[in-house]
PDB file of C-alpha atoms and ligand atoms in Angstrom:
ATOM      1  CA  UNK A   1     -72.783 122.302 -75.043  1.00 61.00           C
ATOM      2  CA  UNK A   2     -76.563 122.101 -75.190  1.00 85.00           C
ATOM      3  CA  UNK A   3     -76.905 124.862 -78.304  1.00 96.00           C
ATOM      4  CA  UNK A   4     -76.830 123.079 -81.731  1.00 98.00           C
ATOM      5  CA  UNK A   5     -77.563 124.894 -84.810  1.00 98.00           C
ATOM      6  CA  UNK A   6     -78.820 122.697 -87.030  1.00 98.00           C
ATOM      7  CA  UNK A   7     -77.371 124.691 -90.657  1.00 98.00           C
ATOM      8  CA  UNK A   8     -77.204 123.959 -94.054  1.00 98.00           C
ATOM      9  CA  UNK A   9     -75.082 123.572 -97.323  1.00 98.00           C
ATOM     10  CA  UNK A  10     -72.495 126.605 -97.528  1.00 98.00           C
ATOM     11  CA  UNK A  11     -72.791 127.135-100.861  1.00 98.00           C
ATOM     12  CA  UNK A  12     -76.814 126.461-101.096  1.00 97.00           C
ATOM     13  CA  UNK A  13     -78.133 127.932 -97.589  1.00 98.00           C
ATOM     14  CA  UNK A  14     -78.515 131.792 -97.453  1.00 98.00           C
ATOM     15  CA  UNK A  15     -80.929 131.558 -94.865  1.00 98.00           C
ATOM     16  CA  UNK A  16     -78.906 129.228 -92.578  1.00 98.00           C
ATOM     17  CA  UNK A  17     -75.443 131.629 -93.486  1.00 98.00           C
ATOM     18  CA  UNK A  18     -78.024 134.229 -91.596  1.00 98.00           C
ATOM     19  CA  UNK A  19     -78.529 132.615 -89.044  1.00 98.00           C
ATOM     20  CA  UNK A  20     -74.669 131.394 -88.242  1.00 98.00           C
ATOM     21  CA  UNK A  21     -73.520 135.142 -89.022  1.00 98.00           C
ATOM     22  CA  UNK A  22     -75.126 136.553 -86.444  1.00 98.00           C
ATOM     23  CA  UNK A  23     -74.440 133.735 -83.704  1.00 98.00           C
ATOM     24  CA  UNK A  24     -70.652 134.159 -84.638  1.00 98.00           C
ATOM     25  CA  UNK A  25     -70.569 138.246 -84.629  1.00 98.00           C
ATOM     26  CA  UNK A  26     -72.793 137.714 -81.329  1.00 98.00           C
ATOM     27  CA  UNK A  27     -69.945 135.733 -79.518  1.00 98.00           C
ATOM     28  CA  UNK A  28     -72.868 132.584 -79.084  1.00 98.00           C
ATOM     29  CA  UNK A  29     -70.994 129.630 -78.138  1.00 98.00           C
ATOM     30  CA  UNK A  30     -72.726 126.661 -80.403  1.00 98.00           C
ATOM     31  CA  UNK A  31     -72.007 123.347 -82.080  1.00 98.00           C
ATOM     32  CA  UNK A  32     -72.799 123.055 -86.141  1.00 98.00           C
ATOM     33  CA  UNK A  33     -74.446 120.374 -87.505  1.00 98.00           C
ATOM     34  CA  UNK A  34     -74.474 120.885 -91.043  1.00 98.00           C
ATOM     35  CA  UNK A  35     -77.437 119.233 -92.834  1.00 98.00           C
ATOM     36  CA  UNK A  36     -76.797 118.839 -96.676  1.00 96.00           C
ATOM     37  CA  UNK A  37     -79.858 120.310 -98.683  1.00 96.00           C
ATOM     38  CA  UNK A  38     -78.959 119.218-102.072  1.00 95.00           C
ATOM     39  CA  UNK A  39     -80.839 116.546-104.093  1.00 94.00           C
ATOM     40  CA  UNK A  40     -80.915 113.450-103.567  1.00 94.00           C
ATOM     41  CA  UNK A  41     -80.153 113.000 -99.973  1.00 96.00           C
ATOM     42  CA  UNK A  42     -82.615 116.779 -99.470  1.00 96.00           C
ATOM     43  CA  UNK A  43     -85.596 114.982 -98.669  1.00 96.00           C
ATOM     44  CA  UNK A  44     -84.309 112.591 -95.995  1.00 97.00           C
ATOM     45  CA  UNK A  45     -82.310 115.151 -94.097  1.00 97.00           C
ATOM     46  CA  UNK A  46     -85.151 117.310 -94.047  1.00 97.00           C
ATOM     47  CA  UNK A  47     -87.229 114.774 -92.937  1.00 97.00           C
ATOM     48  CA  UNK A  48     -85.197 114.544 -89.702  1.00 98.00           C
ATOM     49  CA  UNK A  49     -85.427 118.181 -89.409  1.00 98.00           C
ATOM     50  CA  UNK A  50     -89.062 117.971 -89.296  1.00 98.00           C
ATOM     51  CA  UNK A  51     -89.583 115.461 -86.766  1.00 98.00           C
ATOM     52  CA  UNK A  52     -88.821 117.917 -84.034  1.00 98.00           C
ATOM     53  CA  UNK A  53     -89.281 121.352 -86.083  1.00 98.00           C
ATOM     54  CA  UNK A  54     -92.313 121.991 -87.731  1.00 97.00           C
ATOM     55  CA  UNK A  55     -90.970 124.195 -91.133  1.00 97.00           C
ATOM     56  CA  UNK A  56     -88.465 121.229 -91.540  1.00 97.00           C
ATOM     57  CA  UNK A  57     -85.925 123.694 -93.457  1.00 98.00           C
ATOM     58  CA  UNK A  58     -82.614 124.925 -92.145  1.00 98.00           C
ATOM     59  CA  UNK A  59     -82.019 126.486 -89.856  1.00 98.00           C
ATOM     60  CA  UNK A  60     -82.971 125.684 -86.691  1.00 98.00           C
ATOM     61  CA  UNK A  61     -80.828 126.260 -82.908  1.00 98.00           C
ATOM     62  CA  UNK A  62     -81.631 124.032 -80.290  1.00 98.00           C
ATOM     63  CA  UNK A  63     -81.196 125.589 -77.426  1.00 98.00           C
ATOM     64  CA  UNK A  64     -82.317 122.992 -74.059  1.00 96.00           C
ATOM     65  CA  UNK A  65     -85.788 122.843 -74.299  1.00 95.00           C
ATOM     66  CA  UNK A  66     -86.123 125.838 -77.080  1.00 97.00           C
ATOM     67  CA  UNK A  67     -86.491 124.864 -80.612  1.00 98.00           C
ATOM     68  CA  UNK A  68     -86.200 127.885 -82.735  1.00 98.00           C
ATOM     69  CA  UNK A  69     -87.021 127.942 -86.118  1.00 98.00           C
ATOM     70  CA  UNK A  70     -86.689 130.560 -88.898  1.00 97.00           C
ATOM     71  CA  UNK A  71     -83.532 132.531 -89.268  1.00 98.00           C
ATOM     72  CA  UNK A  72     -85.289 135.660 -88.147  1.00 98.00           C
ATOM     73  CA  UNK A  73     -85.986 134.194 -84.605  1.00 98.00           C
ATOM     74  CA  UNK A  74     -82.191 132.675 -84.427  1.00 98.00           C
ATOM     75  CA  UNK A  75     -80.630 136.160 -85.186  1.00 98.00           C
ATOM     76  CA  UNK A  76     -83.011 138.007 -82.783  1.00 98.00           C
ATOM     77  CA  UNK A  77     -82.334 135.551 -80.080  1.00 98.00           C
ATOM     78  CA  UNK A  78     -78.593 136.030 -81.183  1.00 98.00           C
ATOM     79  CA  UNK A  79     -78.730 139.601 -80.676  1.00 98.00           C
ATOM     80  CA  UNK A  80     -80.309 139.236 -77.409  1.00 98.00           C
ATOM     81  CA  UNK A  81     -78.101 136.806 -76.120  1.00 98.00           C
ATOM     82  CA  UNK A  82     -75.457 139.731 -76.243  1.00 98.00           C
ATOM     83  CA  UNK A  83     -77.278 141.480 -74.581  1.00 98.00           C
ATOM     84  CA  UNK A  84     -79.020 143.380 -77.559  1.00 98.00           C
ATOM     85  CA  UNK A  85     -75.360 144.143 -79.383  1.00 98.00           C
ATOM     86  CA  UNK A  86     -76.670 143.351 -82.887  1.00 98.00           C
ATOM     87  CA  UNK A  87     -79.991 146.239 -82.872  1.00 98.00           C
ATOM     88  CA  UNK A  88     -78.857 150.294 -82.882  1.00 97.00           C
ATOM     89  CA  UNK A  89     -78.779 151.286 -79.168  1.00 96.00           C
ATOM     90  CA  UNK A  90     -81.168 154.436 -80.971  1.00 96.00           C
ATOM     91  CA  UNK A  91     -84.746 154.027 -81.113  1.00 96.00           C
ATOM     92  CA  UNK A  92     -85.371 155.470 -84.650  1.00 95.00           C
ATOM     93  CA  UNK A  93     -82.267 153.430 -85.923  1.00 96.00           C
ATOM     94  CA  UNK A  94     -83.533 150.371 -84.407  1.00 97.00           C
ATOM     95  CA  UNK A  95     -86.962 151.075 -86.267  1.00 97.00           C
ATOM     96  CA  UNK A  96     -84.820 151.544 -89.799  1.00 97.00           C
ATOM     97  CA  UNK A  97     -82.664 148.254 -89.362  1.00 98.00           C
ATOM     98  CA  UNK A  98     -85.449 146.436 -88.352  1.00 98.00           C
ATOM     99  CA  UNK A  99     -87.481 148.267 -91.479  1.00 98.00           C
ATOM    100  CA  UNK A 100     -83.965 147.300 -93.646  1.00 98.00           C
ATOM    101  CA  UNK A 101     -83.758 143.092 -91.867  1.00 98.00           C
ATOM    102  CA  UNK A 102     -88.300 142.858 -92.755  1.00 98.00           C
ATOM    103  CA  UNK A 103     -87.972 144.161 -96.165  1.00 97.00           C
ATOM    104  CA  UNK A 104     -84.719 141.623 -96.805  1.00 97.00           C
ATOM    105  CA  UNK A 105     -86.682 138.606 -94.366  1.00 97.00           C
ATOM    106  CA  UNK A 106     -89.854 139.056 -96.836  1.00 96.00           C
ATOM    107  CA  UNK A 107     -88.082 138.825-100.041  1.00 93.00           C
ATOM    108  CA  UNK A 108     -86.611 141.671-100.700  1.00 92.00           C
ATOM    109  CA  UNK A 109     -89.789 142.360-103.173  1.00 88.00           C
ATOM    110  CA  UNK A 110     -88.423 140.101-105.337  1.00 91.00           C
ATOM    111  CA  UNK A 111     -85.128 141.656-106.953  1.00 92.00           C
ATOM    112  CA  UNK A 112     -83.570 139.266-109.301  1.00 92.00           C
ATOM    113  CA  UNK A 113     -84.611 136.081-108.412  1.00 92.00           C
ATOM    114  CA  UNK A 114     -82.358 134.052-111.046  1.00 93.00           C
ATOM    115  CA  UNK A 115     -79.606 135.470-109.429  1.00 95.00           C
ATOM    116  CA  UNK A 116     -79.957 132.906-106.402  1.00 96.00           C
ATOM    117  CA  UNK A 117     -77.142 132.440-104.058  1.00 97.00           C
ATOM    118  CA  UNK A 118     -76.365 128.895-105.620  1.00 97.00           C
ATOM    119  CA  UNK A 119     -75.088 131.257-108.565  1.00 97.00           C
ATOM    120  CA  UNK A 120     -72.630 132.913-106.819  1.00 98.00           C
ATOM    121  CA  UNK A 121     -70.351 130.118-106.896  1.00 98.00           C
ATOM    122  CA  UNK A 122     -71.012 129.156-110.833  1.00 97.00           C
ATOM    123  CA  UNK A 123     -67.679 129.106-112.304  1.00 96.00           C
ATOM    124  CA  UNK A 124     -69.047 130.251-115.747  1.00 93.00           C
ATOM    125  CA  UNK A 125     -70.948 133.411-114.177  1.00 96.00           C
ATOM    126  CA  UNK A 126     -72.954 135.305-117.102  1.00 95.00           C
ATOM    127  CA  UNK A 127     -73.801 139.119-116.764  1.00 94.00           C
ATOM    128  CA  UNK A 128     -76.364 140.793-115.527  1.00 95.00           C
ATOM    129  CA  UNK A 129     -78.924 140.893-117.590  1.00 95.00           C
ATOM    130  CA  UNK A 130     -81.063 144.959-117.736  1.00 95.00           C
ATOM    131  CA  UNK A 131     -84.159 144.100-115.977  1.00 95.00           C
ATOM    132  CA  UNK A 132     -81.054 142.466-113.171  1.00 95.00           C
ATOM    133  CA  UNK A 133     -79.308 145.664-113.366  1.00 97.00           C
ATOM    134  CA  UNK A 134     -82.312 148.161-112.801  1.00 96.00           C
ATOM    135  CA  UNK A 135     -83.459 145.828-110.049  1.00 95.00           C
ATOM    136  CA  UNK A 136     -79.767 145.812-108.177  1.00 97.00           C
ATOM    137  CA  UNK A 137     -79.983 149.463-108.741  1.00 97.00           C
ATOM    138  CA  UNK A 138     -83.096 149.687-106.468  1.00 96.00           C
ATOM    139  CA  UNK A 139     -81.553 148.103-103.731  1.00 97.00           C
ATOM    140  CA  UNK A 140     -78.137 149.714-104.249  1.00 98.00           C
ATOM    141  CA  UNK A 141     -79.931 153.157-103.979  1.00 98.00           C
ATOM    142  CA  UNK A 142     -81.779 151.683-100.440  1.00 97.00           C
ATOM    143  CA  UNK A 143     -78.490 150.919 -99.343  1.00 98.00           C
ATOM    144  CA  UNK A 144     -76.572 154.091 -99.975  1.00 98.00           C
ATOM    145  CA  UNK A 145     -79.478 156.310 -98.764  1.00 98.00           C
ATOM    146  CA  UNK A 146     -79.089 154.253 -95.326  1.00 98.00           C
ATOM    147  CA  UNK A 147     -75.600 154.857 -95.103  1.00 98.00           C
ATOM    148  CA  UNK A 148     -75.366 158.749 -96.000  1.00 98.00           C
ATOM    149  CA  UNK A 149     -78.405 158.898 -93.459  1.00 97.00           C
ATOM    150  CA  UNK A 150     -76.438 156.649 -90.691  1.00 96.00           C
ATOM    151  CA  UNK A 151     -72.522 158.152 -91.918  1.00 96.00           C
ATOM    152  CA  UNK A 152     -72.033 154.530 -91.703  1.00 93.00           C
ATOM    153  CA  UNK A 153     -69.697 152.496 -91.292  1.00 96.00           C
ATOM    154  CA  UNK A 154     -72.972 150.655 -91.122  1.00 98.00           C
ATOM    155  CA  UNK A 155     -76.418 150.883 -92.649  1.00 98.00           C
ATOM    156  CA  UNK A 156     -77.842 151.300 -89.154  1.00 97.00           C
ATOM    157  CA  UNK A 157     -74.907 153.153 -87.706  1.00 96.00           C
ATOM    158  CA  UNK A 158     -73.385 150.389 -85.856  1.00 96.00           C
ATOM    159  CA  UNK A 159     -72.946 146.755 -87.273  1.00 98.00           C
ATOM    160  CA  UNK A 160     -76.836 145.199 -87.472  1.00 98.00           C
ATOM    161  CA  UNK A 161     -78.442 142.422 -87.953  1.00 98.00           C
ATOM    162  CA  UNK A 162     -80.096 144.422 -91.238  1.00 98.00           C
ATOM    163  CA  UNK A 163     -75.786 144.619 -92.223  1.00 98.00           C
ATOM    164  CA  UNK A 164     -75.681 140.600 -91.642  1.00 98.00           C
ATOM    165  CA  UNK A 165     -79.489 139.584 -93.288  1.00 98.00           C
ATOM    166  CA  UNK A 166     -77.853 141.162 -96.561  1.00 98.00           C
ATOM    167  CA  UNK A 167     -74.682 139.457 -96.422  1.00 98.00           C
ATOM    168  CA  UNK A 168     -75.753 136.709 -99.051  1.00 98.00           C
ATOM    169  CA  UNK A 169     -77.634 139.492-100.806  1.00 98.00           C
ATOM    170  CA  UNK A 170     -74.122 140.870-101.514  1.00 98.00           C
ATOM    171  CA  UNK A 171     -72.823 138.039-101.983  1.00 98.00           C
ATOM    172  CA  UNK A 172     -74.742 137.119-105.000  1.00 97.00           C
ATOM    173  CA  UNK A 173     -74.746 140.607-106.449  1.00 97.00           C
ATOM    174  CA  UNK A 174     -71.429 140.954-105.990  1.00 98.00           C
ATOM    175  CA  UNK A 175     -70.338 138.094-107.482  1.00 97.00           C
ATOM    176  CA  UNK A 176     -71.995 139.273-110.842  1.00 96.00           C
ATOM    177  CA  UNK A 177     -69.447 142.316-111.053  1.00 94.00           C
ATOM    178  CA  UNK A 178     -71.723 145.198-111.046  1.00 94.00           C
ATOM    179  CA  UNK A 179     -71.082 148.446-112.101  1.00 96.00           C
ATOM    180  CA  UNK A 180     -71.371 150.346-108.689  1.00 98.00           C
ATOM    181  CA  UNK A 181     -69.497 153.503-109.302  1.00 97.00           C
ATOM    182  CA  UNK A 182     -73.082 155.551-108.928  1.00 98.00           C
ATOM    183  CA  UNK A 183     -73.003 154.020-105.172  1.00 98.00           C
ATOM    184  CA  UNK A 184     -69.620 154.949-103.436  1.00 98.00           C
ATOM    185  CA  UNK A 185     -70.485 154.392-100.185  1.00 98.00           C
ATOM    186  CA  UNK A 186     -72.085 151.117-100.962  1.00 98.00           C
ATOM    187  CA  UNK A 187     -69.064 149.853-102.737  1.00 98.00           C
ATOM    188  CA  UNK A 188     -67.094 150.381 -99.513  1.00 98.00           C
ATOM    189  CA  UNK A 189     -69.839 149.052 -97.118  1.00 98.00           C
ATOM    190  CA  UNK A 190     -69.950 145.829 -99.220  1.00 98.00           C
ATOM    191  CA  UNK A 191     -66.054 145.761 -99.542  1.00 98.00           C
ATOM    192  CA  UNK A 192     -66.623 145.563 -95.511  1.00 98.00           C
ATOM    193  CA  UNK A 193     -68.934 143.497 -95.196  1.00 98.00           C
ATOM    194  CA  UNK A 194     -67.427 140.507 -97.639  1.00 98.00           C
ATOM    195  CA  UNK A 195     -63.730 140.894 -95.737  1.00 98.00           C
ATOM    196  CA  UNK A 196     -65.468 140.096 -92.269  1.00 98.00           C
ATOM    197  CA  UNK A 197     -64.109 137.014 -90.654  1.00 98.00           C
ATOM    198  CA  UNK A 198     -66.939 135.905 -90.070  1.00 98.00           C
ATOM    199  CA  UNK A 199     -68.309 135.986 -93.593  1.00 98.00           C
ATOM    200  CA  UNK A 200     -64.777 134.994 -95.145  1.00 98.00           C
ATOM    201  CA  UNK A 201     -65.061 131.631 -92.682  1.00 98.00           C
ATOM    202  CA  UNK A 202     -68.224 130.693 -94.348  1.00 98.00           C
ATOM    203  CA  UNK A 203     -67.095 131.740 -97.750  1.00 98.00           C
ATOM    204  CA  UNK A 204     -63.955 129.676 -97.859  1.00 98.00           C
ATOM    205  CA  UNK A 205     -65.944 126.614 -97.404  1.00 98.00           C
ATOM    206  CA  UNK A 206     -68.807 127.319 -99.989  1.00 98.00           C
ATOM    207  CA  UNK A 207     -65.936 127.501-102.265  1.00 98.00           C
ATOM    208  CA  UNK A 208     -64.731 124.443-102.111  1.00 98.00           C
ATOM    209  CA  UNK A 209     -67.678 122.610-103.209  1.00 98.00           C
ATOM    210  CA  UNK A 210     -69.077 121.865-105.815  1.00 97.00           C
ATOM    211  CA  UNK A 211     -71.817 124.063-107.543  1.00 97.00           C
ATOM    212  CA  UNK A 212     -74.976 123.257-106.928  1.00 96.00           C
ATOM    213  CA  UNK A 213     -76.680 124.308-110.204  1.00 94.00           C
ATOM    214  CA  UNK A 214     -80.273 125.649-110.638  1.00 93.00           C
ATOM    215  CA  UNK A 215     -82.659 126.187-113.507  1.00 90.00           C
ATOM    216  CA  UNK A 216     -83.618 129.046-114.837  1.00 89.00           C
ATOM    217  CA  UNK A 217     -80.208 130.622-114.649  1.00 93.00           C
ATOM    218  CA  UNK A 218     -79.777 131.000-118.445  1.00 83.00           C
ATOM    219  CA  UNK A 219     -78.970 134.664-119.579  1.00 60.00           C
ATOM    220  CA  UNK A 220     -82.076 134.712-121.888  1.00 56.00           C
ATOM    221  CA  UNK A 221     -84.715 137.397-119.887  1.00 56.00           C
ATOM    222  CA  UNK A 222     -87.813 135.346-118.340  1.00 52.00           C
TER     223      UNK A 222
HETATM  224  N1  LIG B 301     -87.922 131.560 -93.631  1.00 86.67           N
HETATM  225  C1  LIG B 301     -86.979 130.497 -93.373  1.00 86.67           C
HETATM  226  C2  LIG B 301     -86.497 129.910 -94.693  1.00 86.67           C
HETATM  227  C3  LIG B 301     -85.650 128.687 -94.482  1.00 86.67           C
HETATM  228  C4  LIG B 301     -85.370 127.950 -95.768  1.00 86.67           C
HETATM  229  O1  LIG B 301     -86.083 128.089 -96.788  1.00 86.67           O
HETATM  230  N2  LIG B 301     -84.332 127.126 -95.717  1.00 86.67           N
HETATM  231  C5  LIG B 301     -83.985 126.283 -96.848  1.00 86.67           C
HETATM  232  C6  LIG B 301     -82.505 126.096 -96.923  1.00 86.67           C
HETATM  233  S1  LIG B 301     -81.639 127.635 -97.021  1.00 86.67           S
HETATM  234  C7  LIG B 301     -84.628 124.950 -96.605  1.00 86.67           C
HETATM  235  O2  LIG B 301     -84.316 124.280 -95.638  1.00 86.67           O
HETATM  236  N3  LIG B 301     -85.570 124.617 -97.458  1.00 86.67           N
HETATM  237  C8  LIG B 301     -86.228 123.369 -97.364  1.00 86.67           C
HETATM  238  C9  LIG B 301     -87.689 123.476 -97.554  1.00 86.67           C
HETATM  239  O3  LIG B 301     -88.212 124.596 -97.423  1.00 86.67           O
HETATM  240  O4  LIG B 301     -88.275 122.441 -97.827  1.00 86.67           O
HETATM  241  C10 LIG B 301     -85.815 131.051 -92.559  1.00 86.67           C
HETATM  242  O5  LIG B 301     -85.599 132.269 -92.610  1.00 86.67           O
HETATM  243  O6  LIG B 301     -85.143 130.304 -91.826  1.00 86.67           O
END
């Protein structure tokens, strides 16, 4: 097996779950080597990422001669390795998932950033604070306006890689109990989403870790 995907701490690597998410729901055949991104040993092990990828962050696949950085390039390549199963066959539903995967791949504009991924695994979880709850309301209302447009089961119609590039999105929301009765079809689509094997595989094991813990969690508002 030439294909390693070079991935990172379960319960600290949203970009690297990405990237593995959409290798497994693609059918890629790959080894895992999982690089451990918390402090202390962080620096090293990203120093040996960097010596043949330039970024020197997780994740990377090595594929022969390819070295692909950037979890947007592994899940693209993903998708096309199955011979484009992970994009909606239509054109104008290609164009929203890929307008859905950009707008999550650049940021998400910033929607509760204390509310990191690392969080989702706190034992001692606090709630959402209001400024939290109006921003998860923006992106709840994104979502369920894709899937009324699409009738689902999907945002895009059939499973995307704008479903997977939220995955740890809904993850971290999720795991601060919000009040989603406004956003039926949302409920359900994250409800699907989080009972994927796929995602329950890499879930299982970010649970049995230890929390990685992160400032700036406090529930006092920045
Ligand atoms: N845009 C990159 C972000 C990758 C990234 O930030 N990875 C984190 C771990 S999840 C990392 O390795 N950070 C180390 C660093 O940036 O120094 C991607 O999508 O792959």
């Amino acid at each position: 097996m030439s294909r390693v995907l070079y991935s990172g701490t379960r319960n600290a690597s949203s970009w690297a779950f990405r990237a593995w998410l959409a290798l497994k729901e693609a059918g890629v055949d790959f080894v895992e080597e999982v690089v451990d991104i918390r402090l202390p040993q962080r620096l090293a092990n990203l120093a040996r990422i960097r010596a043949f990828s330039p970024p020197g962050a997780v994740p990377v696949l090595v594929d022969g001669e390819a070295v692909i950085f950037d979890s947007l390039a592994i899940m693209e390549y993903a998708s096309e390795l199955a011979g484009g199963a992970l994009w909606p066959r239509d054109l104008r539903e290609r164009a929203q998932a890929r307008a859905l995967f950009a707008w999550q791949h650049a940021g998400l504009s910033g929607l509760c950033p204390r509310l990191s991924f690392e969080s989702a695994f706190y034992p001692d979880r606090r709630a959402m604070s209001p400024t939290e709850t109006e921003d998860a309301a923006r992106i709840f209302a994104a979502w369920e306006q894709a899937l009324l447009r699409s009738d689902g089961p999907w945002l895009c119609g059939t499973l995307s890689l704008a479903d997977l590039a939220f995955v740890p999105t809904v993850v971290r929301l999720h795991a601060h109990a919000p009040d989603l009765s406004a956003w039926p079809r949302t409920r359900a689509w994250m409800q699907a989403l989080l009972a994927r094997d796929s995602v329950r595989e890499w879930m299982d094991e970010a649970r049995t870790l230890p929390p990685v813990r992160l400032p700036g969690y406090g529930d006092d508002e920045p």
